[in-house]
């Protein structure tokens, strides 16, 4: 569709050749106090009119937000027109306990679970499966499917999971999760879109045929983003460090740079056939909202 055709149809976008079937989803974390709760609901209200495919709520390390995640997911499902998805992990819980949580989601009308192994609880360096628990995400996916016909998303790692022996092993693990019933993979954050594209192509070649949705984390707080990326094993390109170098207290320029980076990333991904994006919003709506506008996604 030409630029003027798009403009006439009201689908104005700064990015060329944006497909009209772009889908987005947004990830939030559960609020721990009233102030954070207000922030979350402000973010949800701002982003909801963009009609995301789903919005998901994370599960704190070691299952620490079990109740909060549940309350938040169920409230979103009840009080908005959004489809809410619950993250669920295997850490520090028996199969019976995890199954109980899953059943309570099913009973509350939640049909989408983001199934994860989870990171070790705070203070523990390495992961140890619970003696009576699901050991890995692939086991959890199989267990969930026995409880109900959930839609299940799982995690994928363009730069390999930090504990994986090698890329092949990690891809086999992803395949196991799909074979056990997951229908979508969402990637760990990355900064270089080519890293994602190479991984997607490799995964497809190895027979993985479900959508591998890029997980994008707009840079809302550079230091925090970098810390998070390092912890996940995401490589940090030199150009990115150079761009932000010396801007420590210049919030405005940092925000503008973040938008430019995100636009370059999505442009490159769209050019290479990507039409679905998952945003790690960190409960901050502004950059995600702006990027969606640039993708041509408008409020209803
Ligand atoms: P798995 O797929 O189980 O893999 C974990 C590791 O174990 C990999 O190295 C894999 O290769 C290896 N492995 C798998 N099976 C076996 C086996 N049978 N034998 C030996 N090794 C094996 N964490 C949270 O705590 N809460 C969240 O809400 C949350 N949300 C996330 C959302 C997304 C989109 C992503 C990408 C990550 C999220 N995480 C979350 C982080 C995630 O829990 C961690 O990255 C965790 O370390 C791995 O989880 P996984 O589901 O990928 O694990």
Coordinates of N, CA, C and O and ligand atoms in Angstrom, one line a residue, residues 27 57-63 87-91 114-120 135-139 154-157 161-166 169-170 173-174 176-177 186-189 278 280, ligand 1:
X27 N 3.4 -6.6 28.5 CA 3.7 -7.3 29.7 C 3.8 -6.3 30.9 O 4.4 -5.3 30.7
X57 N 0.8 -10.7 32.9 CA 1.3 -10.2 34.3 C 2.3 -11.2 34.8 O 2.0 -12.4 34.9
X58 N 3.5 -10.7 35.2 CA 4.6 -11.6 35.5 C 4.4 -12.2 36.9 O 3.5 -11.8 37.7
X59 N 5.2 -13.2 37.2 CA 5.1 -14.0 38.4 C 6.5 -13.7 39.1 O 7.5 -14.1 38.5
X60 N 6.5 -13.2 40.3 CA 7.7 -12.8 41.0 C 8.7 -13.9 41.1 O 8.3 -15.1 41.2
X61 N 10.0 -13.6 41.2 CA 11.0 -14.7 41.4 C 10.6 -15.6 42.5 O 10.3 -15.1 43.6
X62 N 10.7 -16.9 42.3 CA 10.4 -17.8 43.3 C 9.0 -17.9 43.7 O 8.6 -18.4 44.8
X63 N 8.1 -17.4 42.8 CA 6.7 -17.4 43.1 C 6.3 -16.4 44.1 O 5.2 -16.5 44.7
X87 N 1.5 -15.3 34.0 CA 2.8 -16.0 34.0 C 2.7 -16.9 35.2 O 2.2 -16.6 36.2
X88 N 3.3 -18.1 35.0 CA 3.4 -19.1 36.0 C 4.7 -19.8 36.0 O 5.2 -20.2 34.9
X89 N 5.3 -20.1 37.1 CA 6.7 -20.7 37.1 C 6.6 -22.0 38.0 O 5.7 -22.2 38.7
X90 N 7.7 -22.7 37.8 CA 7.9 -24.0 38.5 C 8.6 -23.9 39.9 O 8.6 -24.8 40.7
X91 N 9.2 -22.7 40.1 CA 10.1 -22.6 41.2 C 9.5 -22.7 42.6 O 8.4 -22.1 42.8
X114 N 1.5 -18.0 30.4 CA 2.9 -17.9 30.0 C 3.7 -18.8 30.9 O 3.9 -18.5 32.1
X115 N 4.1 -20.0 30.4 CA 4.6 -21.0 31.3 C 6.1 -21.0 31.3 O 6.8 -21.1 30.3
X116 N 6.7 -20.9 32.5 CA 8.1 -20.7 32.7 C 8.7 -21.6 33.7 O 8.0 -22.0 34.7
X117 N 10.0 -21.8 33.6 CA 10.7 -22.5 34.8 C 10.8 -21.5 35.9 O 10.6 -21.9 37.0
X118 N 11.2 -20.3 35.6 CA 11.4 -19.3 36.6 C 12.9 -19.2 37.0 O 13.7 -20.2 36.8
X119 N 13.2 -18.1 37.6 CA 14.6 -17.9 38.1 C 14.6 -18.3 39.5 O 13.6 -18.3 40.2
X120 N 15.8 -18.6 40.0 CA 15.9 -19.0 41.4 C 15.4 -17.9 42.3 O 15.5 -16.7 42.0
X135 N 10.0 -29.8 36.9 CA 11.4 -29.4 36.9 C 11.7 -28.3 35.9 O 12.5 -27.4 36.2
X136 N 11.1 -28.4 34.7 CA 11.4 -27.4 33.7 C 10.1 -26.9 33.0 O 9.0 -27.6 33.2
X137 N 10.2 -25.9 32.3 CA 9.0 -25.3 31.7 C 8.3 -26.3 30.8 O 7.1 -26.3 30.7
X138 N 9.1 -27.2 30.1 CA 8.4 -28.2 29.2 C 7.5 -29.1 30.0 O 6.4 -29.5 29.6
X139 N 7.9 -29.4 31.3 CA 7.1 -30.3 32.1 C 5.8 -29.5 32.6 O 4.7 -30.1 32.6
X154 N 5.6 -19.6 25.8 CA 6.8 -20.0 26.5 C 7.9 -19.0 26.1 O 7.8 -18.2 25.2
X155 N 9.0 -19.1 26.9 CA 10.2 -18.2 26.7 C 11.1 -18.8 25.6 O 11.3 -20.0 25.6
X156 N 11.8 -17.9 24.9 CA 12.8 -18.3 23.9 C 14.0 -17.4 24.0 O 13.8 -16.2 24.4
X157 N 15.1 -17.8 23.7 CA 16.4 -17.0 24.0 C 17.2 -16.9 22.7 O 18.0 -17.8 22.4
X161 N 19.8 -19.4 26.5 CA 19.6 -19.2 27.9 C 20.9 -19.4 28.7 O 21.7 -20.2 28.3
X162 N 21.1 -18.5 29.7 CA 22.5 -18.5 30.3 C 22.9 -19.9 30.8 O 24.1 -20.2 30.9
X163 N 22.0 -20.8 31.2 CA 22.4 -22.1 31.7 C 22.4 -23.1 30.7 O 22.9 -24.3 31.0
X164 N 22.0 -22.8 29.4 CA 22.0 -23.9 28.4 C 23.4 -24.3 28.0 O 24.3 -23.4 27.9
X165 N 23.6 -25.6 27.7 CA 24.9 -26.1 27.3 C 25.3 -25.4 26.0 O 26.5 -25.0 25.9
X166 N 24.4 -25.3 25.0 CA 24.8 -24.7 23.8 C 23.5 -24.3 23.0 O 22.4 -24.7 23.5
X169 N 21.1 -27.3 22.1 CA 20.4 -27.8 23.3 C 19.2 -27.0 23.7 O 18.1 -27.4 24.0
X170 N 19.5 -25.7 23.6 CA 18.4 -24.7 24.0 C 17.3 -24.7 23.0 O 16.1 -24.6 23.4
X173 N 15.2 -27.7 23.7 CA 14.3 -27.4 24.8 C 13.1 -26.6 24.4 O 12.0 -26.9 24.8
X174 N 13.3 -25.6 23.5 CA 12.2 -24.9 23.0 C 11.2 -25.8 22.2 O 10.0 -25.7 22.4
X176 N 10.7 -28.9 22.7 CA 10.0 -29.8 23.7 C 8.8 -29.0 24.2 O 7.7 -29.6 24.4
X177 N 9.0 -27.7 24.5 CA 7.9 -26.9 25.0 C 6.8 -26.8 24.0 O 5.6 -26.9 24.4
X186 N 7.9 -16.3 23.2 CA 8.2 -14.9 23.3 C 9.6 -14.8 23.7 O 10.1 -15.5 24.6
X187 N 10.4 -13.9 23.0 CA 11.8 -14.0 23.2 C 12.2 -13.1 24.4 O 11.5 -12.1 24.8
X188 N 13.4 -13.5 25.0 CA 14.1 -12.6 25.9 C 14.4 -11.3 25.2 O 14.5 -11.3 24.0
X189 N 14.6 -10.2 25.9 CA 14.9 -9.0 25.3 C 16.3 -9.1 24.5 O 17.1 -9.9 24.9
X278 N 5.9 -8.2 21.3 CA 5.6 -8.2 22.7 C 6.4 -7.2 23.4 O 7.6 -7.1 23.3
X280 N 7.8 -5.4 26.8 CA 8.0 -5.4 28.3 C 7.8 -4.0 28.7 O 8.7 -3.2 28.6
Ligands
LIG1 P1 13.2 -23.7 30.6 O1 12.7 -23.7 29.3 O2 12.8 -24.8 31.6 O3 14.8 -23.8 30.5 C1 15.7 -23.4 31.5 C2 17.1 -24.0 31.3 O4 17.1 -25.3 31.6 C3 17.6 -23.8 29.9 O5 19.0 -23.6 30.0 C4 17.3 -25.2 29.2 O6 18.1 -25.4 28.1 C5 17.5 -26.1 30.4 N1 16.7 -27.3 30.4 C6 15.4 -27.4 30.0 N2 15.0 -28.7 30.2 C7 16.1 -29.4 30.7 C8 16.3 -30.8 31.0 N3 15.3 -31.7 31.0 N4 17.5 -31.1 31.5 C9 18.5 -30.2 31.7 N5 18.4 -28.9 31.3 C10 17.2 -28.5 30.8 N6 10.8 -15.4 35.3 C11 10.0 -15.3 36.4 O7 10.4 -15.7 37.5 N7 8.7 -14.8 36.3 C12 8.2 -14.4 35.1 O8 7.0 -13.9 35.1 C13 9.0 -14.5 34.0 N8 8.5 -14.1 32.8 C14 9.3 -14.3 31.6 C15 8.7 -13.9 30.4 C16 9.5 -14.1 29.2 C17 8.9 -13.8 27.9 C18 10.8 -14.5 29.3 C19 11.7 -14.7 28.1 C20 11.4 -14.9 30.6 C21 10.6 -14.7 31.7 N9 11.1 -15.1 33.0 C22 10.3 -15.0 34.1 C23 12.5 -15.5 33.1 C24 12.6 -17.1 33.1 O9 11.9 -17.7 34.2 C25 14.1 -17.4 33.2 O10 14.7 -17.0 32.0 C26 14.4 -18.8 33.6 O11 15.8 -18.9 33.9 C27 14.2 -19.9 32.5 O12 12.9 -20.1 32.3 P2 12.4 -21.0 31.0 O13 10.9 -21.0 31.1 O14 13.0 -20.5 29.8 O15 13.0 -22.4 31.4

